[in-house]
Coordinates of C-alpha atoms and ligand atoms in Angstrom, one line a residue:
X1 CA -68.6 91.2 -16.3
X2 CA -68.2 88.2 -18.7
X3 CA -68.2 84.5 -19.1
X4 CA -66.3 81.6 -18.8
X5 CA -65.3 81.0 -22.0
X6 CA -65.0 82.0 -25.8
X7 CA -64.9 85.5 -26.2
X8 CA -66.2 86.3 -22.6
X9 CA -63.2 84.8 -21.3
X10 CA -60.9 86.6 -23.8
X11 CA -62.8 90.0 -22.7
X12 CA -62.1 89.5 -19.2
X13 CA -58.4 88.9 -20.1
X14 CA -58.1 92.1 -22.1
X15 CA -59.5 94.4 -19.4
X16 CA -57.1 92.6 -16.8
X17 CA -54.4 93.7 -19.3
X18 CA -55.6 96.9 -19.5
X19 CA -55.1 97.6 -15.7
X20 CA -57.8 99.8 -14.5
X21 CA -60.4 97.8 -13.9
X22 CA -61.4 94.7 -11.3
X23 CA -63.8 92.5 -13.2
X24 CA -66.2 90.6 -12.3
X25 CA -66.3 87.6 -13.8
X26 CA -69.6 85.9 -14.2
X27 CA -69.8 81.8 -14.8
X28 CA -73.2 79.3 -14.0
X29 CA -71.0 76.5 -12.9
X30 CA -68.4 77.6 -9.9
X31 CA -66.1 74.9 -11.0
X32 CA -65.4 76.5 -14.6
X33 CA -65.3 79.7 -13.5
X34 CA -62.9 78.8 -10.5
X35 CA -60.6 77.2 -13.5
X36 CA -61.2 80.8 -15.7
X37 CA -60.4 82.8 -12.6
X38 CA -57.3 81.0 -11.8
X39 CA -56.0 80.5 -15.1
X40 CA -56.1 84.4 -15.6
X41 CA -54.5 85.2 -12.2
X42 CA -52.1 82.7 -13.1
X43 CA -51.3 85.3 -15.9
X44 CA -50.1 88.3 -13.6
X45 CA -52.2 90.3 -15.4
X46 CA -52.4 94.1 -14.0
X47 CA -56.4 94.2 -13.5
X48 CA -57.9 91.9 -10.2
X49 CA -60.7 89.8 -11.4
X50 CA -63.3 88.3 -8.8
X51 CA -66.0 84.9 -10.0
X52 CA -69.7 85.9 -9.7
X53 CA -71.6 82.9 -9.9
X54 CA -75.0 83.6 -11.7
X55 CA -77.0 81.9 -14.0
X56 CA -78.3 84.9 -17.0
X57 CA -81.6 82.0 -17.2
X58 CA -82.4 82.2 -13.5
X59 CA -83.9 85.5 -12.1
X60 CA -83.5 84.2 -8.4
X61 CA -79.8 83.9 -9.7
X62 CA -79.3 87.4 -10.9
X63 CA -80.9 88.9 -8.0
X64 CA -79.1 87.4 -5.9
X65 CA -76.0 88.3 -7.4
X66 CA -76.9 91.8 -8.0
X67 CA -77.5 91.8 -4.3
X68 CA -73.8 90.7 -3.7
X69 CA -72.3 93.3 -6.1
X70 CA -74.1 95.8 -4.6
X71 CA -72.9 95.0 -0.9
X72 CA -69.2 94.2 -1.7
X73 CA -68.9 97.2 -4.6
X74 CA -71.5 99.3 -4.1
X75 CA -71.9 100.0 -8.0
X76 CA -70.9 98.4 -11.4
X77 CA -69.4 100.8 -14.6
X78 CA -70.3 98.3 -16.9
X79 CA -72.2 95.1 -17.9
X80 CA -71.5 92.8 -20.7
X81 CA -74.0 90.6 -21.9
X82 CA -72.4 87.8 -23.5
X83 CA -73.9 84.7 -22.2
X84 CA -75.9 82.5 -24.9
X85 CA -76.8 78.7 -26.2
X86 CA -76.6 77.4 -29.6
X87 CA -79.1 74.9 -29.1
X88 CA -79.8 72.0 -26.9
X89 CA -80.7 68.2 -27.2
X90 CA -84.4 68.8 -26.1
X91 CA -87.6 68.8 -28.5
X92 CA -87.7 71.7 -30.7
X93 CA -90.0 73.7 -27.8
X94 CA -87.5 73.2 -25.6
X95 CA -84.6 74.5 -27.8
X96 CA -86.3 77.4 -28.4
X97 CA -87.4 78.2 -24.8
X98 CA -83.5 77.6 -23.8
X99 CA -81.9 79.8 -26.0
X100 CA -84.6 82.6 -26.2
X101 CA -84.2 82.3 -21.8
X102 CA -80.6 82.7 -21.8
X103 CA -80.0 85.5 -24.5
X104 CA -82.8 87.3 -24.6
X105 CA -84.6 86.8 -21.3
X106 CA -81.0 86.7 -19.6
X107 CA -79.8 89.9 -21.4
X108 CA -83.6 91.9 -20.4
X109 CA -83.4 90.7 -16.5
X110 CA -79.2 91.3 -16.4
X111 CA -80.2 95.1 -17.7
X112 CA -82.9 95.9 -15.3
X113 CA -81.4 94.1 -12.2
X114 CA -78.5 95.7 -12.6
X115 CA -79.3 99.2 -13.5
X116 CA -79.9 100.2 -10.1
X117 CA -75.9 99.7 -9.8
X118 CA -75.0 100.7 -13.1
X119 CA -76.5 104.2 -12.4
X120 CA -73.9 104.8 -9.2
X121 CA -71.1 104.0 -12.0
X122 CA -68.1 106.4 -11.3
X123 CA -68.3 107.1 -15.0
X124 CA -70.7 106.1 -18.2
X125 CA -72.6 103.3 -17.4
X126 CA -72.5 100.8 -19.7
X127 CA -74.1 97.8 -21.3
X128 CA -73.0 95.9 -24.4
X129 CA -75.1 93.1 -25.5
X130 CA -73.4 90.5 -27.7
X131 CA -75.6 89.6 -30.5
X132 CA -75.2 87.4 -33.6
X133 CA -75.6 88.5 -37.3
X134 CA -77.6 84.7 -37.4
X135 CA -80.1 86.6 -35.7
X136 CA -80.6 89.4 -38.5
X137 CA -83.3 89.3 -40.3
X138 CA -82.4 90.4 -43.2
X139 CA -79.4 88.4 -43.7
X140 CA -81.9 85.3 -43.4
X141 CA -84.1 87.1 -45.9
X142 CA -81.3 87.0 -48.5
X143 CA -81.0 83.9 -50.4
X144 CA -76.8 84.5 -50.4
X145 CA -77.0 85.5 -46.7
X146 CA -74.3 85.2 -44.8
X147 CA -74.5 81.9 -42.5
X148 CA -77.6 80.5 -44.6
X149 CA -76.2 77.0 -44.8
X150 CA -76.7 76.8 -41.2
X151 CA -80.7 76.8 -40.1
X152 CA -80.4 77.2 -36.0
X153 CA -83.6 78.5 -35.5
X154 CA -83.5 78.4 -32.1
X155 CA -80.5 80.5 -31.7
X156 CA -81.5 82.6 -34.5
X157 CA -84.7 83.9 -32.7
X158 CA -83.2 84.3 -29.2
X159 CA -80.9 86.7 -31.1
X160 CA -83.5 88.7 -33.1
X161 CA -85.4 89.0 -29.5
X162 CA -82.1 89.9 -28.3
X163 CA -81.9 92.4 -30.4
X164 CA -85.2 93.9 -29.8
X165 CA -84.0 94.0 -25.8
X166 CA -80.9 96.0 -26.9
X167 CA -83.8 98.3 -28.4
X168 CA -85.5 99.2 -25.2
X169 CA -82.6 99.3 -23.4
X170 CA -81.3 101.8 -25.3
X171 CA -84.4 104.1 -25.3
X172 CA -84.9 103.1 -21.7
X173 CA -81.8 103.9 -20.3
X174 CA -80.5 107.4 -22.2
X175 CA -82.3 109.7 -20.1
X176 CA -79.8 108.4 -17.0
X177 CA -77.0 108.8 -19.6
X178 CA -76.4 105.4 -20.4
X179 CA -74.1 104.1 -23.7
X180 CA -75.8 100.5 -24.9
X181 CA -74.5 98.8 -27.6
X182 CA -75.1 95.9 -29.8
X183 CA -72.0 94.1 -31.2
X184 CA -71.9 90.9 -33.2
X185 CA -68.8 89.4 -33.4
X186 CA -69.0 86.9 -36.4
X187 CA -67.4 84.1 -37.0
X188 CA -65.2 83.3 -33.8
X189 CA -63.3 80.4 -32.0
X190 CA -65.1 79.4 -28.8
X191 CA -67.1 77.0 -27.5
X192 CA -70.1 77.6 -29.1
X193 CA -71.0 74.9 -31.1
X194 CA -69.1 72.1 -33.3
X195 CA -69.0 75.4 -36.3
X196 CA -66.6 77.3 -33.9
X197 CA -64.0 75.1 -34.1
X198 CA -60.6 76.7 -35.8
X199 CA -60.7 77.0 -39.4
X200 CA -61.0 78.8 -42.8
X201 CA -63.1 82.3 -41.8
X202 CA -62.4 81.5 -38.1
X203 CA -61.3 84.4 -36.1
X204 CA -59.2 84.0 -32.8
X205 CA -61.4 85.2 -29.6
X206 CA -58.7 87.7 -29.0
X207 CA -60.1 89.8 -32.4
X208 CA -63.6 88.6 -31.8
X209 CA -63.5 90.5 -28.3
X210 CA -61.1 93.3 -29.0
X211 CA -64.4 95.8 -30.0
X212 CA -66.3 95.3 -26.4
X213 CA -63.3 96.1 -24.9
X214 CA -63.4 98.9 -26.7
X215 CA -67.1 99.4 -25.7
X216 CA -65.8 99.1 -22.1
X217 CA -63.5 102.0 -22.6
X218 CA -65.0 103.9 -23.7
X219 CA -63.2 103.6 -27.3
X220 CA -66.4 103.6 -29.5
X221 CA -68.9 105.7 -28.1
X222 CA -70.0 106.5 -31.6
X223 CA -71.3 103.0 -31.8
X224 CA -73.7 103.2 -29.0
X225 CA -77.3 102.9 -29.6
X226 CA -76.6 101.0 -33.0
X227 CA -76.1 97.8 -34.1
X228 CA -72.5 96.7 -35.3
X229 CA -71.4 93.6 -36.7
X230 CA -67.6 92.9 -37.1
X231 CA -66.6 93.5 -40.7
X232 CA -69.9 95.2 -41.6
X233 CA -69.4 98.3 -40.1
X234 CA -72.9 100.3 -40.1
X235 CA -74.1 97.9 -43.0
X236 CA -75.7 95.0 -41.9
X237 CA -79.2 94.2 -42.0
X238 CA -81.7 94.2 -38.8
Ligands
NAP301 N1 -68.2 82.5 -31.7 C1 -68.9 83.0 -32.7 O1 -68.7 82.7 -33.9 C2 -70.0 83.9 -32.4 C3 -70.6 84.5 -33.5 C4 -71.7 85.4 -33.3 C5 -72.1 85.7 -32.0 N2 -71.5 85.0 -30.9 C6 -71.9 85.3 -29.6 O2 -70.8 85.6 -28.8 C7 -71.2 85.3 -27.4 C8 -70.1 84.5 -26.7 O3 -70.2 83.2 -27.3 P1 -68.9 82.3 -27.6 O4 -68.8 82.2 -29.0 O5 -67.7 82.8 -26.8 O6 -69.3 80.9 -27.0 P2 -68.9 80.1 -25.7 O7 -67.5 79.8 -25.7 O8 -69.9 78.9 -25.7 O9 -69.3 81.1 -24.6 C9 -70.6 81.2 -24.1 C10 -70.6 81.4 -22.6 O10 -72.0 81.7 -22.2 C11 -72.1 81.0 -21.0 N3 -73.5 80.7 -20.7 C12 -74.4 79.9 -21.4 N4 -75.5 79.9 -20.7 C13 -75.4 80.6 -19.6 C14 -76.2 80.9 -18.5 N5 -77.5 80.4 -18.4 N6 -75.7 81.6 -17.5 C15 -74.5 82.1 -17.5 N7 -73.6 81.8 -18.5 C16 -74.1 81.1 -19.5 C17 -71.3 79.7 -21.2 O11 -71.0 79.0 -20.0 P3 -70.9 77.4 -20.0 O12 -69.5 77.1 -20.2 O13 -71.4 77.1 -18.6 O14 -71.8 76.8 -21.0 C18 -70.1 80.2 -21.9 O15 -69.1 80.7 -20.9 C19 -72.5 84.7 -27.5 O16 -73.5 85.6 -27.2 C20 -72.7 84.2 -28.9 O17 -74.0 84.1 -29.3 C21 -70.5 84.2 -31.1

């Protein structure tokens, strides 16, 4: 399960390549996800990919749609939580409400409502949260910190809190066996914001979402329960 766009687009394209999996790909506006889901079936691609329409800020959304996944699959093997805001054009309340709802709010009501299904996986389950190093702590602390130029407070916090979510779901979740991971891509081609536009530094999303894959799979199980941030391996600051 992914988005739209960006790198959740790109992650849904890689698991169609790999084969064995039929993915579920989430999108709040049915028109964008019908054009992701059609251009990657346009591709031929060896996986099967299905839209779920769900909004990560809406809890009658995600209910709902864990409803659906329930009755059509019966479980889920894994959940990506990609889904996030920059900022918005509202006061700087309502910034902060918007992001914080969608990355960290969306990620914590995503992981509960969807355990429930996650715990009939046929395998590990899974959940990989997509976090942001602008949301480190640390880095912010340090006057040459990584990003500093930029202040996005908004965003930063909803990734710090995301962070924290990634925390409980981690402790909450291993006694049923779980493998949660925090993964922050760094600086990649997408959507995102004007910043994300190709460039010097820029990654291609294809690089940027190559290590959730890898999650998925089951490839880096020794990065579960810690958080990893591309290039930084085991280094960067909370
Ligand atoms: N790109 C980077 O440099 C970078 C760096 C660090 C972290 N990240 C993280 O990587 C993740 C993917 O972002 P991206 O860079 O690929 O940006 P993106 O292209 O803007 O993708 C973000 C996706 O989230 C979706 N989304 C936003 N709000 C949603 C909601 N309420 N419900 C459902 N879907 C929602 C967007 O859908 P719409 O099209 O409808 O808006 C879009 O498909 C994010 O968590 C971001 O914070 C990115």
């Amino acid at each position: 399960m992914a988005t739209n766009s960006g790198i959740g687009f790109e992650v849904v394209n890689q698991l169609l390549a790999d084969g064995s999996f039929h993915v579920l790909l989430s999108a709040r506006s049915a028109e964008k996800g019908q054009a992701a889901v059609a251009e990657l079936k346009s591709r031929n691609l060896p996986g099967t990919v299905e839209l779920l329409k769900l909004d990560v800020a809406d809890e009658r959304s995600i209910i709902a749609a864990a409803k659906l996944v329930e009755a059509e699959h019966g479980r889920l093997d894994a959940l990506v939580n990609n889904a996030a805001i920059s900022g918005s054009q509202g006061t700087i309340a309502e910034q902060m409400v918007e992001c914080f709802r969608v990355a960290a709010v969306g990620a914590q009501m995503m992981g509960d409502y969807f355990a429930p299904l996650l715990k009939k996986s046929a395998g590990t389950p899974r959940i990989i949260n997509v976090t942001s190093g602008a949301g480190s702590i640390g880095n912010r602390m340090d006057p040459k910190g990584f990003g500093n130029e930029f202040p996005a407070i908004p965003y930063r916090v909803s990734k710090s809190a995301m962070n924290m979510v990634f925390a409980g779901q981690h402790r909450g979740f291993e006694g049923d066996g779980f493998k949660v991971f925090l993964y922050g891509p760094g600086p990649t081609v997408s959507n995102l914001s004007p910043s994300n536009a190709p460039g010097p530094g820029m990654k291609p999303t294809s690089v940027g979402a190559k290590p959730i894959v890898e999650m998925v799979l089951g490839k880096r199980d020794i990065d579960a329960g810690r958080y990893v941030e591309y290039g930084y391996e085991g280094s960067f600051p909370w």
